[in-house]
Coordinates of C-alpha atoms in Angstrom, one line a residue:
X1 CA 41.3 54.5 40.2
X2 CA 40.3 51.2 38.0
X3 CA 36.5 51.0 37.7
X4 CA 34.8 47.9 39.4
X5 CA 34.0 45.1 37.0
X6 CA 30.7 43.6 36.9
X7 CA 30.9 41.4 33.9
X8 CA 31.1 41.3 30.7
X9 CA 29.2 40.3 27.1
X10 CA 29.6 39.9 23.3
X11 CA 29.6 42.3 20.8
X12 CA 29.3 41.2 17.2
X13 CA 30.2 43.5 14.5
X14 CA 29.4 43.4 10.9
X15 CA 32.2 44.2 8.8
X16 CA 33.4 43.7 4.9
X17 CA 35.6 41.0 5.4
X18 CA 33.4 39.2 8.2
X19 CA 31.3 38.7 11.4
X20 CA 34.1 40.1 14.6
X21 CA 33.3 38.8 18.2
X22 CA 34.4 41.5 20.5
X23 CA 34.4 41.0 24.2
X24 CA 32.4 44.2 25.8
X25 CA 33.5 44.7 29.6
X26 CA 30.8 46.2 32.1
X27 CA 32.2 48.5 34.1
X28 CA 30.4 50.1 37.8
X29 CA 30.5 54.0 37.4
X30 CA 32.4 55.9 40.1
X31 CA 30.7 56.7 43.1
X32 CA 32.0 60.2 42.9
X33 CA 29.0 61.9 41.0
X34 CA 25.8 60.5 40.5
X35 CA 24.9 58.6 36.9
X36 CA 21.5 57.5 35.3
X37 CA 22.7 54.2 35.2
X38 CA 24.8 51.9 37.9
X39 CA 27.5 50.4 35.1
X40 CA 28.8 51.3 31.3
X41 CA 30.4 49.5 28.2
X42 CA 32.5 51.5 27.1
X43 CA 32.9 49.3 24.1
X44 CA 29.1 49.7 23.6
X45 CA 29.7 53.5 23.7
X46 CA 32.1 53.4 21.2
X47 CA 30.3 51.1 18.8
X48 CA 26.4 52.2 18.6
X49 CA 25.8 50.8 15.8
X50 CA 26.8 46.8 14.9
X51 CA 27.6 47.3 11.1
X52 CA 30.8 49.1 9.9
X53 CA 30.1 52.2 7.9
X54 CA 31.8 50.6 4.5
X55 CA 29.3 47.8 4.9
X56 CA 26.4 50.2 5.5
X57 CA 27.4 52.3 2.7
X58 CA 27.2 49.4 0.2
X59 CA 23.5 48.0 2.0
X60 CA 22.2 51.6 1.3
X61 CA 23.5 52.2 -2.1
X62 CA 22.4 48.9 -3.3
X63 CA 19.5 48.7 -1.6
X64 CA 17.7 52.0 -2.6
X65 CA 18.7 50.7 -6.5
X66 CA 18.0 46.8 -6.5
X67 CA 15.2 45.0 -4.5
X68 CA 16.5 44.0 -1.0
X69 CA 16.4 40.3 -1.5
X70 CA 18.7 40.5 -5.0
X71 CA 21.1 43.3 -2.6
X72 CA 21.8 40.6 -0.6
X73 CA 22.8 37.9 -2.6
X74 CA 25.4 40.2 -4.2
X75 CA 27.0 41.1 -1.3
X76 CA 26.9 37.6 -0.2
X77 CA 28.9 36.7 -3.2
X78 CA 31.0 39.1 -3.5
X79 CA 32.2 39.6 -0.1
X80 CA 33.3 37.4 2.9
X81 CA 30.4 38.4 5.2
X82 CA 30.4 35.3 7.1
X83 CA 26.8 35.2 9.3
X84 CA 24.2 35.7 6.5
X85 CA 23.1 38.8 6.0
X86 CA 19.2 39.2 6.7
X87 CA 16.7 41.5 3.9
X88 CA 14.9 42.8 7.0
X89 CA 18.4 44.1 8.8
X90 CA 19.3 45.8 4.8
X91 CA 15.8 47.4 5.0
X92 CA 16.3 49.1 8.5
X93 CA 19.4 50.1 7.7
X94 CA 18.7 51.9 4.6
X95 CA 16.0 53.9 6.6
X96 CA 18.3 54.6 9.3
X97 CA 20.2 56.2 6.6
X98 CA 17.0 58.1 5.2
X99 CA 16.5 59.5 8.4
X100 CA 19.7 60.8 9.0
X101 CA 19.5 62.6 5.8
X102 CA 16.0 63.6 6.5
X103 CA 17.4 65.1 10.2
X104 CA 20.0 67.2 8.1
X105 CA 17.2 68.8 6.3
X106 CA 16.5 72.6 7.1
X107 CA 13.1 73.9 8.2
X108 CA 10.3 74.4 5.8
X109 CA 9.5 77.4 4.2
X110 CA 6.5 78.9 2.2
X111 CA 9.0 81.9 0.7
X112 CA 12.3 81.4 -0.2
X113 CA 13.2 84.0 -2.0
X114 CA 15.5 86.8 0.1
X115 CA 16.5 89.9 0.2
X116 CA 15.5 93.1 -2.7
X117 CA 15.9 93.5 -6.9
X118 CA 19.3 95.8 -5.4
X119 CA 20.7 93.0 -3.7
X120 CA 19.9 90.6 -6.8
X121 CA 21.5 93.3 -9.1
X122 CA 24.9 93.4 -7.0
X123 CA 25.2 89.7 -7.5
X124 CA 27.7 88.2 -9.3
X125 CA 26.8 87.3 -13.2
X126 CA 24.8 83.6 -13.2
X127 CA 25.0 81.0 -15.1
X128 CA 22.7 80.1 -17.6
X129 CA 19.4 79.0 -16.9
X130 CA 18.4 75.9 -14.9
X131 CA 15.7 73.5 -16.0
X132 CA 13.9 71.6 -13.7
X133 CA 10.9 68.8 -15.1
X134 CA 8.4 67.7 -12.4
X135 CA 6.3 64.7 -12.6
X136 CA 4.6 61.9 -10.7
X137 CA 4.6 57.9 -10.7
X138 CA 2.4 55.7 -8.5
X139 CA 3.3 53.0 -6.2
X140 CA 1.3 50.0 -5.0
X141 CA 0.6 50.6 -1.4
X142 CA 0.3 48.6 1.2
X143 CA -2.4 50.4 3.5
X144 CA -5.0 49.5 0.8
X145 CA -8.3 49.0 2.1
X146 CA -10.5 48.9 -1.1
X147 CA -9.4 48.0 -4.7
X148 CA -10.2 52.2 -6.1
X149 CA -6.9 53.0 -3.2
X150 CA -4.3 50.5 -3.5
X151 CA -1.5 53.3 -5.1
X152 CA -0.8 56.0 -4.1
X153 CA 1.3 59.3 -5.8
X154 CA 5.1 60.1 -5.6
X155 CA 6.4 63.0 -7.2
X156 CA 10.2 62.7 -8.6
X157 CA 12.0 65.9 -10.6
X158 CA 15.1 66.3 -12.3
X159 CA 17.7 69.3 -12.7
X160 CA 19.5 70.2 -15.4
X161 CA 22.2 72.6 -15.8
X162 CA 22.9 74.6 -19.2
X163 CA 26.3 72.3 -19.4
X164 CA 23.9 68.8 -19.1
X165 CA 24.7 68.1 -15.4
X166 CA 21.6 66.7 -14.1
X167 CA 20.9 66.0 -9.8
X168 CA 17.5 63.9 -9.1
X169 CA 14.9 64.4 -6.2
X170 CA 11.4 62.3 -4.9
X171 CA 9.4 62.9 -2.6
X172 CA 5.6 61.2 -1.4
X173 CA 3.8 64.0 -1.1
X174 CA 1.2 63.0 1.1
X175 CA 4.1 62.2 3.4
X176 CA 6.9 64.7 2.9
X177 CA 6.5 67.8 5.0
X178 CA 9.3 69.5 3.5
X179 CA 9.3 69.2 -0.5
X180 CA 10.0 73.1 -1.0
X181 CA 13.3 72.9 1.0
X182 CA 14.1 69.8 -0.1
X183 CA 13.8 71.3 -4.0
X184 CA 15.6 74.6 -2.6
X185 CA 18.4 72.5 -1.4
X186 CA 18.8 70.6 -5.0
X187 CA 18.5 74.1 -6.9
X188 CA 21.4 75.7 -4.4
X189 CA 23.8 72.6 -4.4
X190 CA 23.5 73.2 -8.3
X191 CA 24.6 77.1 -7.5
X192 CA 21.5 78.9 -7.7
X193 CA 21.3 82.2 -7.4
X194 CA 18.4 84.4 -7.0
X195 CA 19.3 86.8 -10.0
X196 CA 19.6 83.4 -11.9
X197 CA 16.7 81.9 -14.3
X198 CA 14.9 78.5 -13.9
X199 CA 12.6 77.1 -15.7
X200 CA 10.1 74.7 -14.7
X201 CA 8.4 72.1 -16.4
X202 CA 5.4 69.8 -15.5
X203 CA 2.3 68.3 -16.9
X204 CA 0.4 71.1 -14.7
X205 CA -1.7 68.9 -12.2
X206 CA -2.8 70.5 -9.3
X207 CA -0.3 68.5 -7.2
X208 CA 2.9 69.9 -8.4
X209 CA 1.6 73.6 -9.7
X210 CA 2.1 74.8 -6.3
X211 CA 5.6 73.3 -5.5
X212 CA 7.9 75.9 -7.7
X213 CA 6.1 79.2 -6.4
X214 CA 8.4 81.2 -4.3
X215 CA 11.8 79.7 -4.9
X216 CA 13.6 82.2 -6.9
X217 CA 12.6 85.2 -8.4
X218 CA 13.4 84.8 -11.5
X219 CA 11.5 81.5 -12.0
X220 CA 9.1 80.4 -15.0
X221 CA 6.9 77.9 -14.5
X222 CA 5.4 75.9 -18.0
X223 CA 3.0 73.3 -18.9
X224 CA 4.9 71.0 -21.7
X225 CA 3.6 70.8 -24.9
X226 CA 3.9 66.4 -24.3
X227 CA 1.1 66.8 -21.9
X228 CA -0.9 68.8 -24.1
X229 CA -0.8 67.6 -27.5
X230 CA -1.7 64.2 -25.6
X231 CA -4.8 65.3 -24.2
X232 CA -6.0 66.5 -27.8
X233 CA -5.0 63.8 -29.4
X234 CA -7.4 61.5 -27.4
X235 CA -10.2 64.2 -28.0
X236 CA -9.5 63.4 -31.8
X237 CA -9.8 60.1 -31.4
X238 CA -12.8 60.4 -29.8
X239 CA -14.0 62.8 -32.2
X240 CA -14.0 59.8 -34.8
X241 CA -17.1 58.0 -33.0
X242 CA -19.4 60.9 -33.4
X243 CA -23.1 60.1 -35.1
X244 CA -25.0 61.6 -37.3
X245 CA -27.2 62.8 -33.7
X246 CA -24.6 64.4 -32.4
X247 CA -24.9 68.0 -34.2
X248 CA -21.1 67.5 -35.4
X249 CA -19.5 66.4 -38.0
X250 CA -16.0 64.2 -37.1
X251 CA -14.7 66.0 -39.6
X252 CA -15.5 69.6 -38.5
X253 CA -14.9 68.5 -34.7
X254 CA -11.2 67.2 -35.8
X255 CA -10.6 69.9 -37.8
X256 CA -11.7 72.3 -34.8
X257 CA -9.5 70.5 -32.8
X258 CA -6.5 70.8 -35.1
X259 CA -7.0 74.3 -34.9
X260 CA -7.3 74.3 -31.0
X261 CA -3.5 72.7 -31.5
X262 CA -2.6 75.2 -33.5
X263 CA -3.0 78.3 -31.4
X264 CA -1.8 76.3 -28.1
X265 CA 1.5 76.0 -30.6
X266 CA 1.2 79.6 -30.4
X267 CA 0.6 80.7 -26.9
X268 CA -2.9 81.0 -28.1
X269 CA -4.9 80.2 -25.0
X270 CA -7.5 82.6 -25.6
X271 CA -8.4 81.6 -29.1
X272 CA -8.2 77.9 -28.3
X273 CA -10.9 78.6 -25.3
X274 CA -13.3 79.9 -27.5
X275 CA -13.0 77.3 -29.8
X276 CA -13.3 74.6 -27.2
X277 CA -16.6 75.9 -26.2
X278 CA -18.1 76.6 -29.5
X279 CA -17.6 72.5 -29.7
X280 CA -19.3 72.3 -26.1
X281 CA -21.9 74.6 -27.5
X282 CA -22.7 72.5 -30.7
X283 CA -23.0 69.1 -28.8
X284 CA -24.9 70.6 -25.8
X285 CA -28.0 71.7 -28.1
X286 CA -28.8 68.2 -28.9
X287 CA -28.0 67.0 -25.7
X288 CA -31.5 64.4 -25.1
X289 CA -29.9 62.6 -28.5
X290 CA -26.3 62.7 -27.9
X291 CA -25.1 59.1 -28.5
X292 CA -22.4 57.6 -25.7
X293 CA -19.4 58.8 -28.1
X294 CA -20.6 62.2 -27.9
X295 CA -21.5 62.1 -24.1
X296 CA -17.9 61.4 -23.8
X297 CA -16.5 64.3 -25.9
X298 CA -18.3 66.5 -24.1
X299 CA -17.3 65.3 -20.8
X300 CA -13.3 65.4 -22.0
X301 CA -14.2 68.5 -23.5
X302 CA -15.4 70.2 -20.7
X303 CA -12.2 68.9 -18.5
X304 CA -9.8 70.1 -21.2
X305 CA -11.3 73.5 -21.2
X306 CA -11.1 73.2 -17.1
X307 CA -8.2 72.2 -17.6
X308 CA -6.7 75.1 -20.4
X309 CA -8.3 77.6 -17.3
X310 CA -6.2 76.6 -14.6
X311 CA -3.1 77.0 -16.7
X312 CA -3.7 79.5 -18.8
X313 CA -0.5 81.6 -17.7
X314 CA 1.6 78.6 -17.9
X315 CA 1.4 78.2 -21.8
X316 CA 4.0 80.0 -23.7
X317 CA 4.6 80.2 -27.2
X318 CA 6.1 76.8 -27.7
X319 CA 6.8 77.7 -31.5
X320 CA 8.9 80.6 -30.3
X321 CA 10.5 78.7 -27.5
X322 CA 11.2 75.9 -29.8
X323 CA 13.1 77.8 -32.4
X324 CA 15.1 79.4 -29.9
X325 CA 16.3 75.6 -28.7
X326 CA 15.1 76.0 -25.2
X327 CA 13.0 72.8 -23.5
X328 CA 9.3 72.7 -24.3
X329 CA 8.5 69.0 -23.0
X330 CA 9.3 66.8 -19.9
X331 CA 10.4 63.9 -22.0
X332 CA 13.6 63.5 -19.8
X333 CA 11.3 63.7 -16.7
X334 CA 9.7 60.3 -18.0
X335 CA 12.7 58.3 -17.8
X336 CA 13.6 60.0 -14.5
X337 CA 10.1 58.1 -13.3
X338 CA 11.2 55.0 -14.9
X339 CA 14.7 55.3 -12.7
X340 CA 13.8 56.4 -9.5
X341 CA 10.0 55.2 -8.9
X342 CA 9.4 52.3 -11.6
X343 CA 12.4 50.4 -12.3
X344 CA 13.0 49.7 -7.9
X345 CA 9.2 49.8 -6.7
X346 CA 6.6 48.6 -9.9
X347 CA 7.8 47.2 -12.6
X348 CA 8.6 43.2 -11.8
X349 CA 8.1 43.9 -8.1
X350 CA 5.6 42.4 -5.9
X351 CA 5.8 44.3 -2.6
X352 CA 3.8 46.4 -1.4
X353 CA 4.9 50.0 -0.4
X354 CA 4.0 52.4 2.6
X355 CA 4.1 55.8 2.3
X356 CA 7.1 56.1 4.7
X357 CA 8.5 52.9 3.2
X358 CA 8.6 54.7 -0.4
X359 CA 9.6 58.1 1.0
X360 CA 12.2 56.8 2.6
X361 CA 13.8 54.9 0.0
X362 CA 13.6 58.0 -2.5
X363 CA 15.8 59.9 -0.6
X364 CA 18.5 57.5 -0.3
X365 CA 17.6 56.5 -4.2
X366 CA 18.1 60.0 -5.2
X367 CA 21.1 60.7 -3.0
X368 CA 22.5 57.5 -4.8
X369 CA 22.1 58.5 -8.1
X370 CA 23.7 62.0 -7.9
X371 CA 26.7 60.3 -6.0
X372 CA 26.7 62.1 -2.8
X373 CA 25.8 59.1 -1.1
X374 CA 29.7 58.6 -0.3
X375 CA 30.3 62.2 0.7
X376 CA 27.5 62.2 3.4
X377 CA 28.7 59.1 4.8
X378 CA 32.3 61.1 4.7
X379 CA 30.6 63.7 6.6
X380 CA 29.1 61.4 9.0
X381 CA 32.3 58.7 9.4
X382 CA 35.2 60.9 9.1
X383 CA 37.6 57.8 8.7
X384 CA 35.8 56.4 5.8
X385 CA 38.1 54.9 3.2
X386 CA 40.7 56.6 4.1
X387 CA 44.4 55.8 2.4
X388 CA 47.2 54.9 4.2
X389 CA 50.0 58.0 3.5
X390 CA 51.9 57.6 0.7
X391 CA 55.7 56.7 1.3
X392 CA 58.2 59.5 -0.4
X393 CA 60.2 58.0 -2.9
X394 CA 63.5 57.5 -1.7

């Protein structure tokens, strides 16, 4: 029988072409079974959320690439929206979006790697490797309580196939909890398999070393020759302010550091230690009359030995790999910073970030720029854009 009406409100929804009033009856439940709640809308039911998915879609999309304020003014102008749309209400929305592709995430993982070398022999014949560059970007943040910790870190990769199709990822890491699976997921939707190579690529900081372990068992993972030819090209530099109280020559230091380039060219880590330290030697026995240049050699020497330590399995023979044609530097990781962390949160832009903030929008930034944003929003709004049935010619 009819339900009892109790009254009834206004629903506004948000579309592409407009603001629509919609009249939401209030309904009593039947008395039949019992109910958490006295009366429904089954208009309410139907419509959770007040903004049309086509409208979302474009809020997200240009909101994770342009600054919220600039992401309204174009749709303003180039739609009919009718009730100006608010930057707060494009904000929440894009993180609604975030979460729901956070929620679609799988489980993290130490280990990924599954099944035996047997099974991994009876797979089908790969592709060609996949390269992967890892780096990070910092981001003014918005919990800053002293001037030495208003940034903090996000790291951002990018994934290339052999045929040049590349797929982005970011993550904060001292807010993700999932940055294995979420790289897992970017390697498989690229068609990883496990009897397939990858090679990755990073400037070898402690924060990012960690991340590739355990995803495939055929992975590599290299320091590139960008990061390292930097750091002894500053120890040159600094080479040149030596004094004559220093115990060193900047002649013989640069040429010792030449050398030190040399055999990392090489895959020479061993050579290149001892070197290091036979510079370390010669400034430590005058160390009461070391001037303030040659303090600071020795301090950046001693880290870029540190440093040489750490990594020492993750320095190949660039010369060899470089005459082959394969990847030896994360130069293409540098503009992937520039796209996905500097370009939308630092460079011209004078908000401050939180980690969730940040985290958030990376995911629906990435998602963006390897255009699956659509086909999630496909997944989740079945209906979306869809064409009218083509007529069969007469």
């Amino acid at each position: 029988r009819p339900h009892r009406h109790k009254g009834e409100h206004t629903v506004l929804l948000r579309t592409l072409f407009g603001t629509v009033r919609l009249t939401s009856p209030r309904l009593f439940h039947c008395g039949c079974r019992p109910q958490p709640m006295r009366t429904f809308s089954p208009l309410a039911e139907a419509l959770p959320e007040h903004t049309t998915p086509e409208l979302l879609l474009l809020e997200s999309e240009f909101g994770a690439l342009l600054p919220y304020r600039q992401t309204v003014r174009l749709l303003q102008k180039l739609l009919p929206l009718g009730r100006p749309l608010a930057r707060e209400a494009v904000r929440l929305h894009l993180q609604r979006v975030a979460e729901r592709l956070e929620a679609a995430l799988g489980d993290e993982r130490c280990m990924f790697v599954e099944g035996c070398p047997s099974d991994w022999a009876a797979l089908s014949r790969p592709d060609l490797p996949l390269t992967v560059g890892l780096d990070g970007g910092f981001v003014h943040s918005a919990e800053q309580t002293s001037r030495t910790d208003g940034w903090f870190e996000a790291i951002v990769g990018k994934s290339i196939t052999a045929d040049g199709m590349a797929k982005y990822f970011g993550f904060v890491q001292n807010y993700d909890r999932k940055p294995k699976r979420r790289l897992f997921e970017l390697l498989t939707s690229q068609g990883m398999q496990m009897n397939q190579q990858v090679t990755f690529l990073s400037d070898g900081a402690d924060d990012v070393r960690d991340l590739p372990l355990y995803l495939n068992p055929q992975a590599e993972h290299w320091i590139d020759w960008f990061h390292v030819t930097m750091r002894i090209t500053v120890l040159r530099n600094q080479a040149k302010g030596l004094r004559a109280g220093d115990n060193l020559q900047p002649k013989v230091a640069d040429e010792t550091l030449e050398g030190i380039k040399w055999y990392l060219w090489h895959g020479n880590v061993f050579r290149a230690l001892q070197e290091a330290e036979s510079l370390i030697w010669d400034l430590e026995e005058c160390d009461d009359e070391l001037s303030s240049n040659g303090r600071k050699l020795a301090k950046s020497l001693d880290e870029f030995r540190t440093y040489l330590r750490n990594n020492k399995g993750s320095i190949p023979n660039y010369g060899e790999r470089w005459r082959n044609g394969e990847t030896i530097s994360t130069a293409f990781v540098e503009s992937t910073v520039n796209t996905v962390i500097s370009r939308r949160m630092v460079k011209k832009q004078q908000m401050r970030w939180t980690p969730r903030g940040a985290h958030l929008l990376l995911q629906v930034c990435t998602c963006a720029l390897n255009g699956e944003l659509e086909e999630k929003f496909r997944g989740w709004y079945p209906a979306l854009h869809q064409a009218a049935p083509a007529k069969k010619a007469a």
